[in-house]
Amino acid sequence: MKLWGGRFTKETNQLVNEFNASISFDKRFFRQDIDGSIAHVTMLAAVGILTHEEKESIIKALTDIKNEIIEGTLEIDESFEDIHSFVEAELTRRTGDTGKKLHTGRSRNDQVALDMKLYTRDDIDETDRRLKHLMATLLTMAEAHTETYMPGFTHLQKAQPLTLAHHLGAYFEMFKRDRSRLHDIRVRMNTCPLGSGALAGTTYPLDRNMTAQLLGFDGPTLNSMDSVSDRDYLIEYLGALSTIMMHLSRFCEEIILWNSNEYQFIELDDAYSTGSSIMPQKKNPDIAELVRGKTGRVYGALTALLTTMKGIPLAYNKDMQEDKEMSFDAMDTVKACITLFDGMISTMKINKQAMENSARHGFTNATDAADYLVGKGVPFRDAHGIVGQLVLYCIEKGIALDDMTLEEYKAVSPVFEEDIYDAISIRNCVELRNTIGAPGKKAMQEVIEINKKYMEEN
Ligand code: ARG
């Protein structure tokens, strides 16, 4: 059952077997393992190490094994050490001595390096697809909400008015950078370690360019020691996944606030909320909280792998087997979070009125009142002081700047005229901000067009 019993005279301790085995988690890349083996034997036949018949027989059996596992008619036997051992044993069971030639010129070290790369590459593509879907949701929502006014915050204090489209647009930009990071990693990692052997290449005349090409890589890796002990691409990917989670988590924090009884900016759909076992009135934002919470385990995977790798001498060491469970967990977590988050925001109800009311109360137009005075020739620092007095006056009276009479304005500064009301209307405060990247509708629509083009091209 083992790939390496020859030089041993004693059975392995059972606890050691269990501790050492990786099949319970590396079975998930059986497809990649088999695809790698098919490329390997195709190349072995091309360079004359296997006959055409041997190659055909191995490829047919490997293809059957893969299909049967997918269909569920062949169960992966977890008493094997790892997925590589299981596939090879099953192949040999089916093809006899021919199957035993599969591993010619290969080590499990370059094999596992390849499998993990292939699996990660597929996962990057799937994460990217889901992120793009979420961005399409954001873009559609942004288009519908270029006139949905709301307060923008700094220090979680109401600052200046903007629109929901603008707020959503901020996240669109973050996810755009996330996708670009995924793209960069995919380009940098796309070299093939197969053919590096255990650490020092092999004496067989392997055609590494051929296997690289068959497996969709840009070419072979250029140092066999680095090939079998490089997990940089995984660290980079976990870094990119951590950043995606950081973005989702910040967004979730806002969703939770917006959905709270105090804000009521949005209402999460019943299908994306949960109840309380004791308090009948509750409708909780558990999904947003879970996404925020799961951010920790993805950061954990990054930290764990960085720590695992830091003291490993060249080349392969078994420590590296520890790359898998935490990376798989992070990959699964992020994909699920993106999709759940997407569904949650695309179904939530937006209370335009509550958002706008909140922007009206809280002096988000105070800067514009100061700018109004500047327009009338008052130096900005003086204008700032005058509006400060107005705000204090309003707070004492429990009113908004818009509610003050012209007499009240003039009592503080004679410069104020009837046109102050227009100058500080929430709509005008937003709509006059029309430099590129600002929340005004014209600027926002321009950015939406740029981003639509981005979606077509990326
Ligand atoms: N399960 C191992 C891993 O994940 C496969 C490589 C084993 N190689 C070895 N020389 N023990 O890293």
Short mmCIF file of C-alpha atoms and ligand atoms in Angstrom, two decimals:
data_model
loop_
_atom_site.label_atom_id
_atom_site.label_comp_id
_atom_site.label_asym_id
_atom_site.label_seq_id
_atom_site.Cartn_x
_atom_site.Cartn_y
_atom_site.Cartn_z
CA MET A 1 0.00 0.00 0.00
CA LYS A 2 2.98 2.32 0.54
CA LEU A 3 5.16 3.85 -2.17
CA TRP A 4 8.34 3.44 -0.13
CA GLY A 5 8.38 0.20 1.93
CA GLY A 6 11.59 -1.27 0.40
CA ARG A 7 14.28 -0.18 2.82
CA PHE A 8 12.20 -0.69 5.97
CA THR A 9 12.19 -3.80 8.14
CA LYS A 10 9.46 -2.76 10.56
CA GLU A 11 5.86 -1.67 10.18
CA THR A 12 5.21 2.03 10.72
CA ASN A 13 3.66 2.88 14.05
CA GLN A 14 -0.07 3.41 13.53
CA LEU A 15 -0.05 6.85 15.14
CA VAL A 16 2.80 7.84 12.84
CA ASN A 17 0.76 6.70 9.86
CA GLU A 18 -2.13 8.87 10.90
CA PHE A 19 0.05 11.84 11.78
CA ASN A 20 1.96 11.63 8.51
CA ALA A 21 -0.94 11.04 6.14
CA SER A 22 -2.40 13.83 4.05
CA ILE A 23 -5.03 11.97 2.04
CA SER A 24 -7.93 13.26 4.14
CA PHE A 25 -7.26 16.72 2.74
CA ASP A 26 -5.16 16.28 -0.42
CA LYS A 27 -7.81 14.00 -1.96
CA ARG A 28 -9.53 17.18 -3.07
CA PHE A 29 -6.95 17.67 -5.83
CA PHE A 30 -7.33 14.24 -7.42
CA ARG A 31 -8.25 15.92 -10.74
CA GLN A 32 -5.10 18.02 -10.79
CA ASP A 33 -3.01 15.01 -9.72
CA ILE A 34 -4.37 12.92 -12.58
CA ASP A 35 -4.07 15.73 -15.15
CA GLY A 36 -0.44 16.16 -14.12
CA SER A 37 0.19 12.42 -14.48
CA ILE A 38 -1.41 12.36 -17.92
CA ALA A 39 0.87 15.18 -19.07
CA HIS A 40 3.85 13.38 -17.56
CA VAL A 41 3.22 10.06 -19.37
CA THR A 42 2.41 11.86 -22.62
CA MET A 43 5.85 13.43 -22.40
CA LEU A 44 7.53 10.17 -21.30
CA ALA A 45 6.21 8.51 -24.47
CA ALA A 46 7.25 11.47 -26.64
CA VAL A 47 10.85 11.18 -25.47
CA GLY A 48 10.84 7.39 -25.86
CA ILE A 49 10.79 6.34 -22.19
CA LEU A 50 7.35 4.71 -22.55
CA THR A 51 5.93 2.97 -25.62
CA HIS A 52 2.85 4.31 -27.34
CA GLU A 53 0.83 1.34 -26.02
CA GLU A 54 2.00 1.86 -22.45
CA LYS A 55 1.10 5.53 -22.62
CA GLU A 56 -2.36 4.78 -24.05
CA SER A 57 -3.08 2.17 -21.43
CA ILE A 58 -2.01 4.47 -18.56
CA ILE A 59 -3.95 7.46 -19.87
CA LYS A 60 -7.10 5.40 -20.36
CA ALA A 61 -6.93 4.01 -16.83
CA LEU A 62 -6.15 7.42 -15.31
CA THR A 63 -9.05 8.99 -17.20
CA ASP A 64 -11.38 6.23 -16.01
CA ILE A 65 -10.19 6.70 -12.43
CA LYS A 66 -10.82 10.43 -12.61
CA ASN A 67 -14.30 10.00 -14.11
CA GLU A 68 -15.26 7.29 -11.63
CA ILE A 69 -14.22 9.44 -8.68
CA ILE A 70 -16.24 12.35 -10.10
CA GLU A 71 -19.28 10.12 -10.69
CA GLY A 72 -18.94 8.60 -7.24
CA THR A 73 -18.46 5.02 -8.42
CA LEU A 74 -14.86 4.90 -7.17
CA GLU A 75 -14.27 5.88 -3.58
CA ILE A 76 -10.91 7.30 -2.53
CA ASP A 77 -9.48 4.85 0.00
CA GLU A 78 -8.23 6.93 2.90
CA SER A 79 -5.99 4.18 4.24
CA PHE A 80 -3.42 5.39 1.67
CA GLU A 81 -0.88 7.99 2.73
CA ASP A 82 -1.84 10.59 0.17
CA ILE A 83 -3.77 11.07 -3.07
CA HIS A 84 -0.63 10.36 -5.12
CA SER A 85 -0.26 6.90 -3.54
CA PHE A 86 -3.92 6.10 -4.00
CA VAL A 87 -4.02 7.04 -7.70
CA GLU A 88 -0.81 5.14 -8.46
CA ALA A 89 -1.99 2.03 -6.61
CA GLU A 90 -5.35 2.11 -8.36
CA LEU A 91 -3.62 2.56 -11.72
CA THR A 92 -1.34 -0.40 -11.05
CA ARG A 93 -4.30 -2.51 -9.92
CA ARG A 94 -5.88 -1.82 -13.31
CA THR A 95 -2.87 -1.96 -15.64
CA GLY A 96 -0.35 -4.17 -13.80
CA ASP A 97 3.35 -3.55 -14.48
CA THR A 98 2.60 -0.79 -17.01
CA GLY A 99 1.13 1.39 -14.25
CA LYS A 100 4.30 1.00 -12.22
CA LYS A 101 6.14 3.01 -14.90
CA LEU A 102 4.07 6.17 -14.29
CA HIS A 103 6.40 7.56 -11.66
CA THR A 104 9.54 7.31 -13.86
CA GLY A 105 11.52 10.55 -13.62
CA ARG A 106 9.20 12.04 -11.03
CA SER A 107 9.13 12.52 -7.27
CA ARG A 108 6.19 13.25 -5.06
CA ASN A 109 7.97 16.52 -4.33
CA ASP A 110 7.59 17.91 -7.84
CA GLN A 111 4.25 16.13 -8.13
CA VAL A 112 2.75 17.81 -5.08
CA ALA A 113 4.29 21.15 -6.05
CA LEU A 114 2.51 20.81 -9.39
CA ASP A 115 -0.82 19.66 -7.93
CA MET A 116 -0.95 22.53 -5.48
CA LYS A 117 -0.13 25.04 -8.20
CA LEU A 118 -2.78 23.64 -10.53
CA TYR A 119 -5.35 23.67 -7.74
CA THR A 120 -4.46 27.22 -6.71
CA ARG A 121 -4.58 28.43 -10.30
CA ASP A 122 -8.10 27.01 -10.71
CA ASP A 123 -9.14 28.57 -7.43
CA ILE A 124 -7.78 31.99 -8.42
CA ASP A 125 -9.92 31.82 -11.57
CA GLU A 126 -13.05 30.91 -9.61
CA THR A 127 -12.47 33.60 -6.97
CA ASP A 128 -11.94 36.12 -9.76
CA ARG A 129 -15.20 35.05 -11.44
CA ARG A 130 -17.13 35.51 -8.20
CA LEU A 131 -15.55 38.88 -7.51
CA LYS A 132 -16.50 40.05 -10.97
CA HIS A 133 -20.09 38.96 -10.34
CA LEU A 134 -20.16 40.95 -7.11
CA MET A 135 -18.78 43.97 -8.96
CA ALA A 136 -21.55 43.68 -11.55
CA THR A 137 -24.05 43.76 -8.67
CA LEU A 138 -22.39 46.90 -7.27
CA LEU A 139 -22.37 48.61 -10.64
CA THR A 140 -26.07 47.93 -11.22
CA MET A 141 -26.88 49.26 -7.76
CA ALA A 142 -24.69 52.32 -8.28
CA GLU A 143 -26.51 53.18 -11.51
CA ALA A 144 -29.83 53.07 -9.69
CA HIS A 145 -28.66 55.24 -6.79
CA THR A 146 -26.85 58.26 -8.21
CA GLU A 147 -29.50 60.43 -6.55
CA THR A 148 -29.89 58.52 -3.32
CA TYR A 149 -28.41 61.05 -0.90
CA MET A 150 -26.81 59.97 2.32
CA PRO A 151 -24.28 61.28 4.78
CA GLY A 152 -20.63 60.46 4.23
CA PHE A 153 -18.75 59.85 7.48
CA THR A 154 -15.32 60.46 8.90
CA HIS A 155 -14.61 59.19 12.43
CA LEU A 156 -18.13 57.68 12.09
CA GLN A 157 -19.38 61.28 12.49
CA LYS A 158 -21.51 62.76 9.75
CA ALA A 159 -19.17 64.73 7.49
CA GLN A 160 -20.46 65.73 4.06
CA PRO A 161 -23.38 64.53 1.95
CA LEU A 162 -22.82 62.11 -0.90
CA THR A 163 -24.78 59.37 -2.61
CA LEU A 164 -25.19 55.64 -2.18
CA ALA A 165 -23.79 55.22 -5.70
CA HIS A 166 -20.62 56.95 -4.58
CA HIS A 167 -20.35 54.85 -1.43
CA LEU A 168 -20.81 51.61 -3.40
CA GLY A 169 -18.35 52.92 -5.97
CA ALA A 170 -15.64 53.03 -3.31
CA TYR A 171 -15.95 49.27 -2.84
CA PHE A 172 -16.01 48.75 -6.59
CA GLU A 173 -12.56 50.32 -6.75
CA MET A 174 -11.30 48.09 -3.93
CA PHE A 175 -12.50 44.95 -5.67
CA LYS A 176 -10.98 46.15 -8.91
CA ARG A 177 -7.60 46.26 -7.16
CA ASP A 178 -8.29 42.83 -5.68
CA ARG A 179 -8.89 41.38 -9.12
CA SER A 180 -5.76 43.01 -10.43
CA ARG A 181 -3.79 41.42 -7.59
CA LEU A 182 -5.23 37.99 -8.50
CA HIS A 183 -4.23 38.57 -12.08
CA ASP A 184 -0.65 39.50 -11.11
CA ILE A 185 -0.26 36.42 -8.93
CA ARG A 186 -1.57 34.16 -11.66
CA VAL A 187 0.93 35.55 -14.16
CA ARG A 188 3.87 35.28 -11.73
CA MET A 189 3.08 31.74 -10.57
CA ASN A 190 2.48 30.26 -14.01
CA THR A 191 5.63 28.18 -14.38
CA CYS A 192 5.65 24.40 -14.18
CA PRO A 193 7.64 22.55 -11.47
CA LEU A 194 7.05 19.09 -12.98
CA GLY A 195 10.34 17.46 -13.94
CA SER A 196 12.26 18.90 -11.01
CA GLY A 197 12.30 15.49 -9.35
CA ALA A 198 12.95 15.27 -5.63
CA LEU A 199 15.18 18.34 -5.70
CA ALA A 200 17.93 17.90 -8.30
CA GLY A 201 16.16 17.18 -11.55
CA THR A 202 16.49 13.73 -13.12
CA THR A 203 18.84 11.80 -15.35
CA TYR A 204 16.03 11.05 -17.81
CA PRO A 205 15.81 13.17 -20.94
CA LEU A 206 12.51 14.77 -19.84
CA ASP A 207 10.97 17.42 -22.04
CA ARG A 208 9.93 19.96 -19.43
CA ASN A 209 8.79 22.46 -22.02
CA MET A 210 6.32 19.93 -23.30
CA THR A 211 4.73 19.17 -19.92
CA ALA A 212 4.63 22.87 -19.09
CA GLN A 213 2.78 23.55 -22.33
CA LEU A 214 0.39 20.61 -21.92
CA LEU A 215 -0.61 21.91 -18.51
CA GLY A 216 -1.14 25.51 -19.60
CA PHE A 217 2.02 26.99 -18.06
CA ASP A 218 4.15 29.65 -19.70
CA GLY A 219 7.23 27.44 -19.33
CA PRO A 220 9.15 25.27 -16.84
CA THR A 221 10.55 26.59 -13.56
CA LEU A 222 14.29 27.27 -13.78
CA ASN A 223 15.71 25.86 -10.56
CA SER A 224 14.73 22.39 -9.41
CA MET A 225 15.40 23.12 -5.70
CA ASP A 226 13.27 26.25 -5.76
CA SER A 227 10.58 24.40 -7.74
CA VAL A 228 9.88 21.85 -5.05
CA SER A 229 10.11 24.25 -2.13
CA ASP A 230 8.43 27.38 -3.48
CA ARG A 231 5.16 28.29 -1.80
CA ASP A 232 5.50 32.04 -2.48
CA TYR A 233 2.53 32.02 -4.82
CA LEU A 234 0.35 30.58 -2.06
CA ILE A 235 1.53 33.22 0.39
CA GLU A 236 0.78 35.89 -2.18
CA TYR A 237 -2.63 34.40 -2.84
CA LEU A 238 -3.43 34.21 0.87
CA GLY A 239 -2.34 37.85 1.09
CA ALA A 240 -4.72 38.77 -1.74
CA LEU A 241 -7.51 36.72 -0.13
CA SER A 242 -6.87 38.47 3.19
CA THR A 243 -7.22 41.83 1.49
CA ILE A 244 -10.48 40.75 -0.16
CA MET A 245 -11.75 39.69 3.26
CA MET A 246 -10.64 43.00 4.78
CA HIS A 247 -12.70 44.81 2.15
CA LEU A 248 -15.72 42.57 2.63
CA SER A 249 -15.41 42.91 6.38
CA ARG A 250 -15.41 46.72 6.29
CA PHE A 251 -18.44 46.62 4.01
CA CYS A 252 -20.14 44.16 6.38
CA GLU A 253 -19.49 46.44 9.31
CA GLU A 254 -21.35 49.18 7.43
CA ILE A 255 -24.19 46.88 6.44
CA ILE A 256 -24.59 45.92 10.10
CA LEU A 257 -24.70 49.59 11.12
CA TRP A 258 -27.04 50.55 8.29
CA ASN A 259 -29.37 47.68 9.17
CA SER A 260 -29.45 48.62 12.87
CA ASN A 261 -32.57 50.07 14.51
CA GLU A 262 -30.75 53.37 14.88
CA TYR A 263 -29.76 53.86 11.23
CA GLN A 264 -32.44 51.98 9.30
CA PHE A 265 -30.72 52.92 6.02
CA ILE A 266 -31.33 49.41 4.71
CA GLU A 267 -33.31 46.34 5.59
CA LEU A 268 -31.76 42.97 4.93
CA ASP A 269 -34.00 40.50 3.12
CA ASP A 270 -35.60 37.77 5.24
CA ALA A 271 -33.76 35.19 3.15
CA TYR A 272 -30.44 36.68 4.29
CA SER A 273 -31.29 37.28 7.96
CA THR A 274 -31.73 35.10 11.00
CA GLY A 275 -33.89 35.22 14.12
CA SER A 276 -33.34 34.91 17.85
CA SER A 277 -34.39 31.87 19.83
CA ILE A 278 -35.65 34.05 22.67
CA MET A 279 -36.42 37.55 21.33
CA PRO A 280 -39.23 37.29 18.79
CA GLN A 281 -38.74 40.80 17.40
CA LYS A 282 -35.16 40.19 16.24
CA LYS A 283 -33.94 40.02 12.69
CA ASN A 284 -30.21 39.70 12.83
CA PRO A 285 -27.52 40.39 10.21
CA ASP A 286 -25.74 37.08 10.89
CA ILE A 287 -24.38 36.73 7.36
CA ALA A 288 -22.64 40.09 7.50
CA GLU A 289 -21.31 39.27 10.97
CA LEU A 290 -20.05 35.88 9.83
CA VAL A 291 -18.23 37.34 6.84
CA ARG A 292 -16.66 39.90 9.18
CA GLY A 293 -15.81 37.13 11.63
CA LYS A 294 -14.36 34.74 9.06
CA THR A 295 -11.84 37.39 8.04
CA GLY A 296 -9.83 36.27 11.07
CA ARG A 297 -9.34 32.72 9.86
CA VAL A 298 -8.14 33.87 6.43
CA TYR A 299 -5.57 36.20 8.06
CA GLY A 300 -4.70 33.21 10.25
CA ALA A 301 -3.91 31.06 7.22
CA LEU A 302 -1.57 33.75 5.84
CA THR A 303 0.24 34.14 9.14
CA ALA A 304 0.46 30.39 9.65
CA LEU A 305 1.98 29.70 6.24
CA LEU A 306 4.46 32.56 6.51
CA THR A 307 5.52 31.16 9.86
CA THR A 308 5.71 27.58 8.59
CA MET A 309 7.96 28.58 5.70
CA LYS A 310 10.35 30.85 7.54
CA GLY A 311 12.79 28.29 8.89
CA ILE A 312 12.76 25.60 6.23
CA PRO A 313 16.14 24.81 4.68
CA LEU A 314 16.19 23.93 1.00
CA ALA A 315 14.68 21.93 -0.48
CA TYR A 316 11.47 19.97 0.28
CA ASN A 317 10.65 19.34 3.92
CA LYS A 318 7.53 17.74 5.27
CA ASP A 319 6.57 20.99 7.01
CA MET A 320 5.26 22.06 3.63
CA GLN A 321 2.43 19.58 3.82
CA GLU A 322 1.00 22.07 6.32
CA ASP A 323 0.34 24.47 3.43
CA LYS A 324 -2.79 22.60 2.44
CA GLU A 325 -5.49 22.51 5.11
CA MET A 326 -5.23 26.18 5.97
CA SER A 327 -5.01 27.29 2.35
CA PHE A 328 -7.98 25.16 1.35
CA ASP A 329 -9.94 26.52 4.28
CA ALA A 330 -9.11 30.10 3.28
CA MET A 331 -9.99 29.45 -0.37
CA ASP A 332 -13.35 27.87 0.54
CA THR A 333 -14.10 30.63 3.03
CA VAL A 334 -13.42 33.51 0.66
CA LYS A 335 -15.43 32.03 -2.21
CA ALA A 336 -18.40 31.43 0.08
CA CYS A 337 -18.13 34.90 1.61
CA ILE A 338 -18.08 36.66 -1.77
CA THR A 339 -21.14 34.79 -3.00
CA LEU A 340 -23.15 35.19 0.22
CA PHE A 341 -22.27 38.85 0.41
CA ASP A 342 -23.31 39.34 -3.21
CA GLY A 343 -26.70 37.76 -2.54
CA MET A 344 -27.15 39.73 0.66
CA ILE A 345 -26.59 43.17 -0.86
CA SER A 346 -28.48 42.51 -4.08
CA THR A 347 -31.62 41.61 -2.11
CA MET A 348 -31.51 44.21 0.66
CA LYS A 349 -34.09 47.01 0.71
CA ILE A 350 -32.72 50.54 0.56
CA ASN A 351 -34.53 53.23 2.56
CA LYS A 352 -33.75 56.26 0.43
CA GLN A 353 -35.77 58.52 2.69
CA ALA A 354 -33.97 57.46 5.86
CA MET A 355 -30.60 58.01 4.19
CA GLU A 356 -31.57 61.44 2.94
CA ASN A 357 -33.07 62.49 6.29
CA SER A 358 -29.89 61.47 7.99
CA ALA A 359 -27.87 63.62 5.57
CA ARG A 360 -30.16 66.59 6.29
CA HIS A 361 -29.72 66.34 10.03
CA GLY A 362 -26.18 66.39 11.22
CA PHE A 363 -24.81 69.50 9.54
CA THR A 364 -23.31 67.65 6.59
CA ASN A 365 -23.79 70.91 4.64
CA ALA A 366 -21.73 73.03 7.07
CA THR A 367 -18.68 73.03 4.77
CA ASP A 368 -20.89 74.27 1.96
CA ALA A 369 -22.22 77.08 4.16
CA ALA A 370 -18.61 78.14 4.77
CA ASP A 371 -17.81 77.87 1.05
CA TYR A 372 -20.86 80.08 0.41
CA LEU A 373 -19.32 82.81 2.56
CA VAL A 374 -15.98 82.38 0.81
CA GLY A 375 -17.86 82.94 -2.46
CA LYS A 376 -19.02 86.25 -1.03
CA GLY A 377 -15.46 87.33 -0.21
CA VAL A 378 -15.11 86.14 3.41
CA PRO A 379 -11.70 84.50 4.10
CA PHE A 380 -12.15 80.74 4.66
CA ARG A 381 -10.82 80.74 8.23
CA ASP A 382 -13.38 83.44 9.22
CA ALA A 383 -16.14 81.63 7.34
CA HIS A 384 -15.28 78.44 9.26
CA GLY A 385 -15.69 80.35 12.55
CA ILE A 386 -19.01 81.93 11.52
CA VAL A 387 -20.54 78.60 10.49
CA GLY A 388 -19.25 77.08 13.73
CA GLN A 389 -21.33 79.66 15.61
CA LEU A 390 -24.35 78.84 13.45
CA VAL A 391 -23.99 75.14 14.17
CA LEU A 392 -23.78 75.81 17.91
CA TYR A 393 -26.92 77.95 17.67
CA CYS A 394 -28.77 75.20 15.75
CA ILE A 395 -27.71 72.51 18.23
CA GLU A 396 -29.10 74.59 21.09
CA LYS A 397 -32.39 75.10 19.25
CA GLY A 398 -32.52 71.53 17.96
CA ILE A 399 -32.82 72.58 14.29
CA ALA A 400 -30.88 72.17 11.03
CA LEU A 401 -29.01 74.91 9.15
CA ASP A 402 -31.76 74.75 6.53
CA ASP A 403 -34.39 75.60 9.20
CA MET A 404 -32.86 78.95 10.25
CA THR A 405 -34.55 82.16 9.14
CA LEU A 406 -32.61 84.72 7.13
CA GLU A 407 -32.79 87.08 10.12
CA GLU A 408 -31.12 84.45 12.28
CA TYR A 409 -28.39 84.07 9.65
CA LYS A 410 -27.88 87.80 9.37
CA ALA A 411 -27.62 88.14 13.12
CA VAL A 412 -24.40 86.13 12.91
CA SER A 413 -23.12 87.58 9.61
CA PRO A 414 -24.70 90.24 7.40
CA VAL A 415 -23.14 88.60 4.35
CA PHE A 416 -25.90 85.93 4.21
CA GLU A 417 -28.62 86.43 1.59
CA GLU A 418 -31.67 84.46 0.42
CA ASP A 419 -29.46 82.30 -1.86
CA ILE A 420 -27.92 80.57 1.20
CA TYR A 421 -30.80 78.08 1.19
CA ASP A 422 -29.97 76.87 -2.31
CA ALA A 423 -26.29 76.77 -1.53
CA ILE A 424 -26.78 74.40 1.38
CA SER A 425 -29.53 72.17 -0.01
CA ILE A 426 -28.32 68.58 0.19
CA ARG A 427 -28.95 68.06 -3.49
CA ASN A 428 -26.82 71.08 -4.46
CA CYS A 429 -24.11 70.17 -1.99
CA VAL A 430 -23.72 66.86 -3.82
CA GLU A 431 -24.45 67.93 -7.37
CA LEU A 432 -21.87 70.73 -7.35
CA ARG A 433 -19.15 68.22 -6.56
CA ASN A 434 -18.41 67.15 -10.08
CA THR A 435 -14.68 66.72 -10.40
CA ILE A 436 -13.82 63.19 -11.46
CA GLY A 437 -14.14 60.81 -8.50
CA ALA A 438 -16.57 63.10 -6.63
CA PRO A 439 -20.20 62.17 -5.80
CA GLY A 440 -22.00 64.63 -8.14
CA LYS A 441 -24.24 62.81 -10.59
CA LYS A 442 -22.37 63.94 -13.68
CA ALA A 443 -19.00 62.83 -12.30
CA MET A 444 -20.50 59.61 -11.00
CA GLN A 445 -22.06 58.74 -14.36
CA GLU A 446 -18.74 59.31 -16.03
CA VAL A 447 -17.08 56.87 -13.63
CA ILE A 448 -19.88 54.35 -14.10
CA GLU A 449 -19.22 54.43 -17.85
CA ILE A 450 -15.49 53.89 -17.28
CA ASN A 451 -16.29 50.96 -15.01
CA LYS A 452 -18.73 49.43 -17.48
CA LYS A 453 -15.94 49.42 -19.99
CA TYR A 454 -13.66 47.85 -17.40
CA MET A 455 -16.21 45.05 -16.92
CA GLU A 456 -16.30 44.40 -20.66
CA GLU A 457 -12.54 44.33 -20.96
CA ASN A 458 -11.55 42.42 -17.81
N1 ARG B 1 1.84 14.90 1.21
C1 ARG B 1 3.07 15.53 0.88
C2 ARG B 1 2.88 17.04 0.87
O1 ARG B 1 1.78 17.43 0.88
C3 ARG B 1 3.49 15.06 -0.49
C4 ARG B 1 4.95 15.12 -0.74
C5 ARG B 1 5.63 14.03 -0.02
N2 ARG B 1 7.01 13.94 -0.29
C6 ARG B 1 7.84 13.40 0.55
N3 ARG B 1 9.06 13.35 0.23
N4 ARG B 1 7.45 12.91 1.70
O2 ARG B 1 3.78 17.80 0.91
#
